[in-house]
Coordinates of C-alpha atoms in Angstrom, one line a residue:
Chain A
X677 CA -10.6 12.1 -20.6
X678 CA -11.1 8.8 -18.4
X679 CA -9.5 5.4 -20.1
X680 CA -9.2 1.8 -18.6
X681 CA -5.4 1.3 -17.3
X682 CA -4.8 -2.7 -18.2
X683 CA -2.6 -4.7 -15.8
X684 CA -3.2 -8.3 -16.5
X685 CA -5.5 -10.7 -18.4
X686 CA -7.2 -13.7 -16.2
X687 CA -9.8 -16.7 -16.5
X688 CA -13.4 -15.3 -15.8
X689 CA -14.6 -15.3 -12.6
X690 CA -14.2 -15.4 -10.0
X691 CA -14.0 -12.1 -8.7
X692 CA -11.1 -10.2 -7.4
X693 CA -10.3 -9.5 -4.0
X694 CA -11.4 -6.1 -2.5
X695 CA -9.0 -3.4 -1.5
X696 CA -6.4 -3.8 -4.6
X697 CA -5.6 -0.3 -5.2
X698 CA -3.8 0.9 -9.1
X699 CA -2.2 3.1 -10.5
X700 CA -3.1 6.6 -8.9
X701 CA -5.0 4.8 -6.2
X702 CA -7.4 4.1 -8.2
X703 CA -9.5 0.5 -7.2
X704 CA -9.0 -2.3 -9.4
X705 CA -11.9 -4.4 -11.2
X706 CA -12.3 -6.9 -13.9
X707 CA -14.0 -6.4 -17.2
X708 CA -15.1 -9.0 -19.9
X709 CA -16.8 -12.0 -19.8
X710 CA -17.7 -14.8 -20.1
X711 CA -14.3 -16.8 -20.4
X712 CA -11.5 -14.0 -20.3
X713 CA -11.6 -10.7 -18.3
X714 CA -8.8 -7.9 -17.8
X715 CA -7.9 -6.6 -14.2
X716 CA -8.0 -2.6 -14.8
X717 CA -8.5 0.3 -13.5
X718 CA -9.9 3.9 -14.4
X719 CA -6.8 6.2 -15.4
X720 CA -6.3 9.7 -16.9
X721 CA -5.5 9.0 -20.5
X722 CA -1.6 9.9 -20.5
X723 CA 1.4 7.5 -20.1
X724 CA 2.1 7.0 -16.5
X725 CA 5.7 8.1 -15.8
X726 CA 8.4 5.1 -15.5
X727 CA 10.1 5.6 -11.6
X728 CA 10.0 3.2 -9.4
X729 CA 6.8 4.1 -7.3
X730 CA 4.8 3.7 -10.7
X731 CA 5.9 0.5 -12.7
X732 CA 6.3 -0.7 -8.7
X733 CA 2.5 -0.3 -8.3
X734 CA 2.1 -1.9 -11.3
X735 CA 4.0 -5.0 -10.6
X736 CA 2.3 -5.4 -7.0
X737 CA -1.4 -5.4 -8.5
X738 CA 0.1 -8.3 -11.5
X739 CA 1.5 -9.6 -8.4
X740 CA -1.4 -9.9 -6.2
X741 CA -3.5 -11.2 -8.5
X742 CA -0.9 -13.9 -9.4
X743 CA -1.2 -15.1 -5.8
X744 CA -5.0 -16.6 -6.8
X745 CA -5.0 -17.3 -10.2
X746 CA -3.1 -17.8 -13.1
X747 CA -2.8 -14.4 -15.1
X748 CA -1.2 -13.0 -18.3
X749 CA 0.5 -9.5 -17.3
X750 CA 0.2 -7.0 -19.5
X751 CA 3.4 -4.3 -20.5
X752 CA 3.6 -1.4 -18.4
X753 CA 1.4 2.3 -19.8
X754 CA -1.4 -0.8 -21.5
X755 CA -4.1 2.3 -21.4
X756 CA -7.4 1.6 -24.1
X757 CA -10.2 4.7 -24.4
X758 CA -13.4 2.6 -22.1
X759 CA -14.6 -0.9 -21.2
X760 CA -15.9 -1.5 -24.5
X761 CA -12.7 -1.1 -25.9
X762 CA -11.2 -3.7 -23.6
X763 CA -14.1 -5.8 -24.3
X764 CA -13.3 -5.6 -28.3
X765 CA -9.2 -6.2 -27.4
X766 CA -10.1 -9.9 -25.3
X767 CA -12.6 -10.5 -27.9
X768 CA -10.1 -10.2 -30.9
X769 CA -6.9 -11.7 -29.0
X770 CA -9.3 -14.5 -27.4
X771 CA -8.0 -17.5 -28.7
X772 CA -4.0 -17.0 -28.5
X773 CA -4.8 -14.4 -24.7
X774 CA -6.6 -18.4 -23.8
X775 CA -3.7 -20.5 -25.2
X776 CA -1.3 -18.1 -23.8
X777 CA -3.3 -18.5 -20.2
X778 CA -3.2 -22.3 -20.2
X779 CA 0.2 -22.3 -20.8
X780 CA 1.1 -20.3 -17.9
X781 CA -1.4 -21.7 -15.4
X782 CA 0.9 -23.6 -12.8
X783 CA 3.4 -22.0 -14.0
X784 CA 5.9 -19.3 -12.8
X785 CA 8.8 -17.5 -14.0
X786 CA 11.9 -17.8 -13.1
X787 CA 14.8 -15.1 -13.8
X788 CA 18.7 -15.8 -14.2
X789 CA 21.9 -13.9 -14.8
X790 CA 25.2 -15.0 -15.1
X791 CA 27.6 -13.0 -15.1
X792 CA 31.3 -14.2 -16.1
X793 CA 34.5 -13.2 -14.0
X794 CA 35.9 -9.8 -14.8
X795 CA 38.5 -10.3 -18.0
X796 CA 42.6 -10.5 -16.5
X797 CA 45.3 -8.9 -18.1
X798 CA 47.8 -11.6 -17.9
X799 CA 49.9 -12.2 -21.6
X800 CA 48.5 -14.7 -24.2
X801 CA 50.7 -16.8 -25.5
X802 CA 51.3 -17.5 -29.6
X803 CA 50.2 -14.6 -30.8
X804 CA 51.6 -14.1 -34.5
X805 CA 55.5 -13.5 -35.1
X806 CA 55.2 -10.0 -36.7
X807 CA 53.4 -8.6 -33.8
X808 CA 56.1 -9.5 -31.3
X809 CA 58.2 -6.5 -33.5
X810 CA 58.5 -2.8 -31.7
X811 CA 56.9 0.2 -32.3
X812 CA 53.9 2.2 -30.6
X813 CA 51.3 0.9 -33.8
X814 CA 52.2 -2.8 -33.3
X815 CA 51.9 -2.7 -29.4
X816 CA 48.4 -1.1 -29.9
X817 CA 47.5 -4.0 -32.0
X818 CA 49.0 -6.2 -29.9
X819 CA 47.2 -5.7 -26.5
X820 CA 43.9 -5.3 -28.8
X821 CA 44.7 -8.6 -30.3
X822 CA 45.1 -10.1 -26.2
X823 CA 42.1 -8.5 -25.4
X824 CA 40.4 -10.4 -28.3
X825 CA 42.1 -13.7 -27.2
X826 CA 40.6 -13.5 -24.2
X827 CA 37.7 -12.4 -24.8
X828 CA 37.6 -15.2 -27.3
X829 CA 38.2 -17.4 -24.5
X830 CA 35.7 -16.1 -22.0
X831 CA 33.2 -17.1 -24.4
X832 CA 34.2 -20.4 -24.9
X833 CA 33.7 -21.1 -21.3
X834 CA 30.6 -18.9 -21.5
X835 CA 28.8 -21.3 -23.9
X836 CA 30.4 -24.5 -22.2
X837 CA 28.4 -23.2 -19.2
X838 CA 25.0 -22.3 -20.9
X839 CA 25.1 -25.4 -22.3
X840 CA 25.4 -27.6 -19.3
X841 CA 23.1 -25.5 -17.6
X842 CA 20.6 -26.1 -20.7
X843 CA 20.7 -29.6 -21.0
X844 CA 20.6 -30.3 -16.9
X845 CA 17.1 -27.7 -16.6
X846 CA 15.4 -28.9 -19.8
X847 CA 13.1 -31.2 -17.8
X848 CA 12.2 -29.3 -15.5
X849 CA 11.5 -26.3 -17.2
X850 CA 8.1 -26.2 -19.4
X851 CA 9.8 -23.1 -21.8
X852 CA 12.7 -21.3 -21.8
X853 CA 13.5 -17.3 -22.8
X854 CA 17.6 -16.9 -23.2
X855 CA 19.2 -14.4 -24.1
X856 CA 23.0 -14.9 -23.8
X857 CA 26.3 -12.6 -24.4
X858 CA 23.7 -9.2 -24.1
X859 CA 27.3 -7.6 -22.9
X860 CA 30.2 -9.1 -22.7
X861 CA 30.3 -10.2 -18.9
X862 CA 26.4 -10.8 -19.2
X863 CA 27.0 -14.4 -20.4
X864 CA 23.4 -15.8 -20.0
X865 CA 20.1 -13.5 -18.9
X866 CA 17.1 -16.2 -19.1
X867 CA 13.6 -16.5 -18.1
X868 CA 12.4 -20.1 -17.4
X869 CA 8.7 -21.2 -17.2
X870 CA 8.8 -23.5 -14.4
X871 CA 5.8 -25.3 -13.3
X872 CA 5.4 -24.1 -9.2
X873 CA 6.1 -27.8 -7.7
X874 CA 9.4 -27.9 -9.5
X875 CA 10.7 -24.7 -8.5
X876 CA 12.6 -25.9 -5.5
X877 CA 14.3 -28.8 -8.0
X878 CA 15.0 -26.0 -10.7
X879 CA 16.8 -23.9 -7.6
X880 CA 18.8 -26.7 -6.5
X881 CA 20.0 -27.9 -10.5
X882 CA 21.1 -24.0 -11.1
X883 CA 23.0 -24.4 -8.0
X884 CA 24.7 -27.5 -9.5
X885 CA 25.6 -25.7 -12.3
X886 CA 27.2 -22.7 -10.1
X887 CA 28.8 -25.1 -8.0
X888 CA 30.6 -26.4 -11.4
X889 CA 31.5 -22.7 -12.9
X890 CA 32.2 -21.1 -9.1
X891 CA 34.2 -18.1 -11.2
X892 CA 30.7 -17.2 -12.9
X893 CA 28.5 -15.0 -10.3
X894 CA 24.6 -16.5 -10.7
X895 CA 21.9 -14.6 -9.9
X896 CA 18.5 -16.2 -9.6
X897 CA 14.7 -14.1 -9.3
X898 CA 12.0 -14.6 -8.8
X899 CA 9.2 -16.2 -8.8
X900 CA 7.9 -14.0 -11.4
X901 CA 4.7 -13.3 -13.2
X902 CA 5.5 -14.7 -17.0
X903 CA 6.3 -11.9 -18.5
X904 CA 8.2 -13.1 -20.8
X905 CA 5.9 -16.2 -21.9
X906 CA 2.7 -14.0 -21.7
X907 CA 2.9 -13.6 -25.6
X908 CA 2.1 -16.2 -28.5
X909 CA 6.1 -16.7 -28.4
X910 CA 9.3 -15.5 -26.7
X911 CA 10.2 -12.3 -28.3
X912 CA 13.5 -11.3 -29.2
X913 CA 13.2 -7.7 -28.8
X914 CA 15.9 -5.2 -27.3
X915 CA 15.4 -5.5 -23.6
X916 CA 18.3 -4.9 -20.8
Chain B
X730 CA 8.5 -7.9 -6.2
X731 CA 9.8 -11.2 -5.5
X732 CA 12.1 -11.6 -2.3
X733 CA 10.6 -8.4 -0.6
X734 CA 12.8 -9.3 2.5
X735 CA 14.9 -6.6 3.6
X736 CA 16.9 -5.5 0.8
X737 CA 20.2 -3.9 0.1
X738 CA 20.7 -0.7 -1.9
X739 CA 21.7 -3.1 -4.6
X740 CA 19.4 -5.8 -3.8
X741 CA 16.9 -3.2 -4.6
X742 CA 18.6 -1.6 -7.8
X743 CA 18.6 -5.5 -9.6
X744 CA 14.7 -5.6 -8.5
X745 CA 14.3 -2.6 -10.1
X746 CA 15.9 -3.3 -13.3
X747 CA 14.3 -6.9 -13.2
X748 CA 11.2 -5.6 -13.3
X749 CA 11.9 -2.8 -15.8
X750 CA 13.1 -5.1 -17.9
X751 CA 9.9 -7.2 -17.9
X752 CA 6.9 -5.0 -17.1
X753 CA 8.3 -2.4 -20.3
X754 CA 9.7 -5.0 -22.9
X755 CA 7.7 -7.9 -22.3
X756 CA 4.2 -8.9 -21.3
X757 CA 1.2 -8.5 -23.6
X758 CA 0.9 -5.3 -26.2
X759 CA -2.5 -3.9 -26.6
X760 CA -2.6 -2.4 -30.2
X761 CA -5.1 -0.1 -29.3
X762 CA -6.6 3.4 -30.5
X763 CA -4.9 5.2 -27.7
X764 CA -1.4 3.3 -27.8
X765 CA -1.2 4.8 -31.8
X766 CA -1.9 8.1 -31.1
X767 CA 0.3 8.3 -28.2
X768 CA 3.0 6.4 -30.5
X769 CA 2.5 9.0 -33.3
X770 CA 3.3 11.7 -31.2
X771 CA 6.4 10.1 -29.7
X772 CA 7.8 9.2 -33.4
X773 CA 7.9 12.6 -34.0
X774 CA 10.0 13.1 -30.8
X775 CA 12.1 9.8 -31.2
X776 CA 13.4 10.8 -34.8
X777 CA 17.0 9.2 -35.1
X778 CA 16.4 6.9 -32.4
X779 CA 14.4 4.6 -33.9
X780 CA 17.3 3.3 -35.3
X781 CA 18.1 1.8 -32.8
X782 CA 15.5 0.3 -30.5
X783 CA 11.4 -0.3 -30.8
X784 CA 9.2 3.2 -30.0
X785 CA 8.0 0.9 -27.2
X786 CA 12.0 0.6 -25.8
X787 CA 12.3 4.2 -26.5
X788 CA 9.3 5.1 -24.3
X789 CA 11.2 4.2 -21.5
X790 CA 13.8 7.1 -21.1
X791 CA 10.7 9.7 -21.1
X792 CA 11.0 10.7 -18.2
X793 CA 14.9 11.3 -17.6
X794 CA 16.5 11.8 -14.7
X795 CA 14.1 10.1 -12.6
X796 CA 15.4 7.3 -12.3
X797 CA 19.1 5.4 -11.2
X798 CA 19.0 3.8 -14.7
X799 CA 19.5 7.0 -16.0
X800 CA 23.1 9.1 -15.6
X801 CA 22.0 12.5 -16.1
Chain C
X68 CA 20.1 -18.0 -4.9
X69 CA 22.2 -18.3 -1.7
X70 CA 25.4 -17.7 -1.9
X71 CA 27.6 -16.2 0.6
X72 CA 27.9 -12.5 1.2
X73 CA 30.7 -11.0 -0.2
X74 CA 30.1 -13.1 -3.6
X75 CA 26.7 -12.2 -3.4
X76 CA 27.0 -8.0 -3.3
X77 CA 29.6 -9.0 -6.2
X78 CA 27.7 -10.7 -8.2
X79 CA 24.6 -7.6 -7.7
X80 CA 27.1 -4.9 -8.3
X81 CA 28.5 -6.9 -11.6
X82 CA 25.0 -7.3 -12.8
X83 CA 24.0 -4.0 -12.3
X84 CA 26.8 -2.0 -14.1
X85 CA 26.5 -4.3 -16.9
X86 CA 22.7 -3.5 -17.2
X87 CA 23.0 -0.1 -16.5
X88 CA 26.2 -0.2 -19.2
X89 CA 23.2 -1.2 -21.8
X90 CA 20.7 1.0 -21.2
X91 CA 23.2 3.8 -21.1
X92 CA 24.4 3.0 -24.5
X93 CA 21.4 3.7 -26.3
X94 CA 20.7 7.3 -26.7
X95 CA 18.5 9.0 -24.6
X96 CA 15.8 11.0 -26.0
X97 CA 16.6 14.2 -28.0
X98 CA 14.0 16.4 -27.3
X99 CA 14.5 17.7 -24.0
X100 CA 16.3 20.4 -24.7
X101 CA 18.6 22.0 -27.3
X102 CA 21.7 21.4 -25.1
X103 CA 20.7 17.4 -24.6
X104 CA 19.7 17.3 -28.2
X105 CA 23.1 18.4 -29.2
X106 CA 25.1 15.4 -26.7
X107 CA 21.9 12.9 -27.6
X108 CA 22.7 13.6 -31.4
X109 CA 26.6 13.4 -30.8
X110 CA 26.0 10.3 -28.5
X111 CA 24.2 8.4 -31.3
X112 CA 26.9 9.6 -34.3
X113 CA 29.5 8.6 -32.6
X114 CA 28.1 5.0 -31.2
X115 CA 28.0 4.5 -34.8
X116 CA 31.5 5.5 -36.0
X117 CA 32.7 3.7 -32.5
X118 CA 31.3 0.2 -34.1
X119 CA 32.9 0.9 -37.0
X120 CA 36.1 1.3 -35.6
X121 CA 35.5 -1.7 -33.3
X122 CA 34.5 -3.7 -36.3
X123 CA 37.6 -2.3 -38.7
X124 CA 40.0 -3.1 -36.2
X125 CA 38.5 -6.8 -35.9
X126 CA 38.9 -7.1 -39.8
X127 CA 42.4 -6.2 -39.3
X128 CA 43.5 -8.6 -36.8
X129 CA 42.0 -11.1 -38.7
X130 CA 44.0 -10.4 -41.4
X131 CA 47.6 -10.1 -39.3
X132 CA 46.8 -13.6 -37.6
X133 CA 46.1 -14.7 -41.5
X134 CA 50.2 -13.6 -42.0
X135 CA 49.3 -11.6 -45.3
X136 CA 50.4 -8.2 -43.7
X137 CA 54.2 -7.3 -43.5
X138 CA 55.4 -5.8 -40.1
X139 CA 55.6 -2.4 -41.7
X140 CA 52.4 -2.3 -43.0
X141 CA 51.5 -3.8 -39.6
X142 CA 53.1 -1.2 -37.9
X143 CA 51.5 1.7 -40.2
X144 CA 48.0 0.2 -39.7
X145 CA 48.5 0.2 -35.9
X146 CA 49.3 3.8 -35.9
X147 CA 46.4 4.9 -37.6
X148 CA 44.4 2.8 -35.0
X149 CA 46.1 4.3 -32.0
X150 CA 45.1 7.7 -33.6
X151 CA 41.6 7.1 -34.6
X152 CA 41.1 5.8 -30.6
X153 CA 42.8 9.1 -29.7
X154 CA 40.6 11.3 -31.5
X155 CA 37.6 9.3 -30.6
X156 CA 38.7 10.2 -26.7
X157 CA 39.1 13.8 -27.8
X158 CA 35.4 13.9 -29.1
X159 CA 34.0 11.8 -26.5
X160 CA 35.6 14.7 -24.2
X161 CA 34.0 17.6 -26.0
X162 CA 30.6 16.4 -25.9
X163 CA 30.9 15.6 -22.3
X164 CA 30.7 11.7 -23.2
X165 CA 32.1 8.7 -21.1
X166 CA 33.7 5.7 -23.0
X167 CA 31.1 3.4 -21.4
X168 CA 28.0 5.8 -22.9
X169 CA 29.5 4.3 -26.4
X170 CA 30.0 1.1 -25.5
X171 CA 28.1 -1.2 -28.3
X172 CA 28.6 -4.7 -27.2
X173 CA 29.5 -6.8 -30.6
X174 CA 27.8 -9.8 -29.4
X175 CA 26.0 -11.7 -32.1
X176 CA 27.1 -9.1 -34.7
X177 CA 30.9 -9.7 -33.8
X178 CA 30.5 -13.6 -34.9
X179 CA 28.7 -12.1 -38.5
X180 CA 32.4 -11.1 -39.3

């Protein structure tokens, strides 16, 4: 059975570019009307398998049309059983799909990770007096009470940091996505909605911020399609 | 994918999980028909593990080994 | 983001193990066969107890930097600690676990304490 593979949601028209291929190879088209259309594609109905080549091919058609227009991706395996069906999904989400588009039009995403320095094992000082007694129970809970200490610590520094780097982005960033401490070396993992003439401002103010923490390790994507601001509101779901 | 410059091995593994982490968790949800049945069948299979993350999160270890997320 | 080489491949390889750290702690799916359903089963049972002990262990330091414990009943409580981690390693072992395919980052839920 033959359903409609969805990759991104866009303004109506003007028409794609020819020669995008999909998933399976399969040539990409809009359908919908008159103010919102979805870029798909015909697909076996089944969940496409998650490798590289796949969610890859996916990405590359959000990506291409990203390149000349603004566009709302859709999640990866987005499969609905025929064009009227997709016709009935943009006609039910219209208004917030529309909101969500002029929100993002302009506008790209931005990805960053820091990551704080790998924890030390040198001795923390004033730790209680009853723990400094011998015996193989109290040194257990002894070098778990360090570990805590400086872990303790870590975070301080951790939410010193996310905090400068907060208040010295905010203008330039139209929404923010943060997710910070998601392990315990993953201080911050963001996504910023950054309009695209302010991208080269937003790259220099995160390098600011590194130049301040230099132990943290920043990594910086992107640009990205907005993902993470394609929705009425970021989400807090479990993601990586 | 962004910065599709000669890459690393690592460079490459980061893109990966970049984009994982957005084009499976994030980015608009049809609540379709299709996406119910297909979720039906996986609750069976998911059991326990829902527990623990969305059917939608869970979706994404079904194919295992596949993949260097995975340690088989 | 430029930054120079060395810091750079640090910085990926950091990011990546702590990723791939994340997804590994959630269970993979049990289905596949009986042998995986078995280590997938045992991998989610023992996340669980693993919290607990993370988050019993918390509770007691608290109460040893709150001075209400003597150093014997210190002493008693760390042993029993030391052996629970033990045994943990021993059942880790026999379903063919690593400690990182456990590893539940506290995060938020550590600060609920």
């Amino acid at each position: 059975m033959t359903a409609v593979y969805l990759y991104g949601v866009v303004g109506y028209p003007p028409p794609l570019a020819r020669g995008v291929l999909g998933l399976g190879d399969s040539p990409v088209f809009l359908v919908g009307g008159p103010d919102l259309a979805a870029v798909a594609s015909y697909s076996p109905l089944d969940l496409w398998p998650i490798d590289e080549a796949h969610v890859g091919r996916h990405e590359a058609v959000v990506e291409a049309i990203m390149r000349d227009r603004p566009v709302l991706p859709m999640r990866y395996n987005s499969l609905l059983p025929g064009n009227e069906a997709v016709t009935r999904f943009l006609r039910q989400g219209s208004r917030a799909l529309g909101s969500a588009l002029r929100r993002v039009g302009g506008r790209v995403e931005m990805g960053l990770r820091i990551l704080a320095p790998a924890p030390g094992t040198e001795a923390v000082p004033g730790l209680p007096l009853p723990l400094c007694v011998r015996g193989p129970g109290t040194n257990y809970l002894r070098r778990r009470m360090e570990e805590e200490r400086r872990g303790a610590r870590e975070r301080e520094r951790g939410q010193q940091l996310i905090a400068e780097l907060g208040a010295l982005l905010e203008p330039l960033v139209a929404e923010s996505s943060l997710r910070p401490f998601l392990t315990e070396r993953l201080t911050l993992s963001a996504s910023y909605l950054v309009a695209h003439d302010r991208v080269a401002a937003f790259r220099e103010r995160v390098g600011v911020v590194q130049q301040r923490f230099s132990a943290f390790g920043f990594l910086l994507t992107g640009p990205w399609p907005p993902y993470h601001f394609a929705n009425g509101s970021p989400d807090g779901s479990v993601g990586l | 994918m962004p910065e599709r410059a000669p890459e690393s091995l690592l460079e490459r593994q980061v893109t990966l999980l970049e984009t994982l982490d957005r084009v499976l968790n994030r980015g608009v949800v049809v609540a379709g028909d299709v996406t119910l049945s297909v979720a039906d069948v996986d609750l069976i299979h998911v059991g326990l593990r829902l527990l623990l993350c969305s059917v939608e999160t869970a979706r994404e270890w079904r194919v295992p080994g596949t993949f260097p997320l995975s340690h088989p | 983001m430029v930054q120079s080489g060395s810091d750079r491949e640090a910085t990926l390889l950091g990011v990546v193990q702590e990723l791939e750290q994340m997804t590994g702690a959630l269970p993979r799916r049990i289905d596949a066969s009986p042998d995986q359903a078995a280590q997938g089963l045992a991998k989610l049972v023992l996340t669980l107890i693993e919290l607990l002990r993370r988050l019993l262990e918390r509770q007691a330091l608290r109460r040893i930097e709150a001075g209400c414990l003597s150093p014997e009943e210190i002493e008693r409580m760390g042993v029993t600690f030391l052996q629970l981690e033990k045994k943990m390693a021993e059942l880790r072992a026999h379903f063919g676990l690593k400690e990182e395919d456990l590893n539940v980052s506290l995060g938020p839920l550590g600060d609920l304490m």
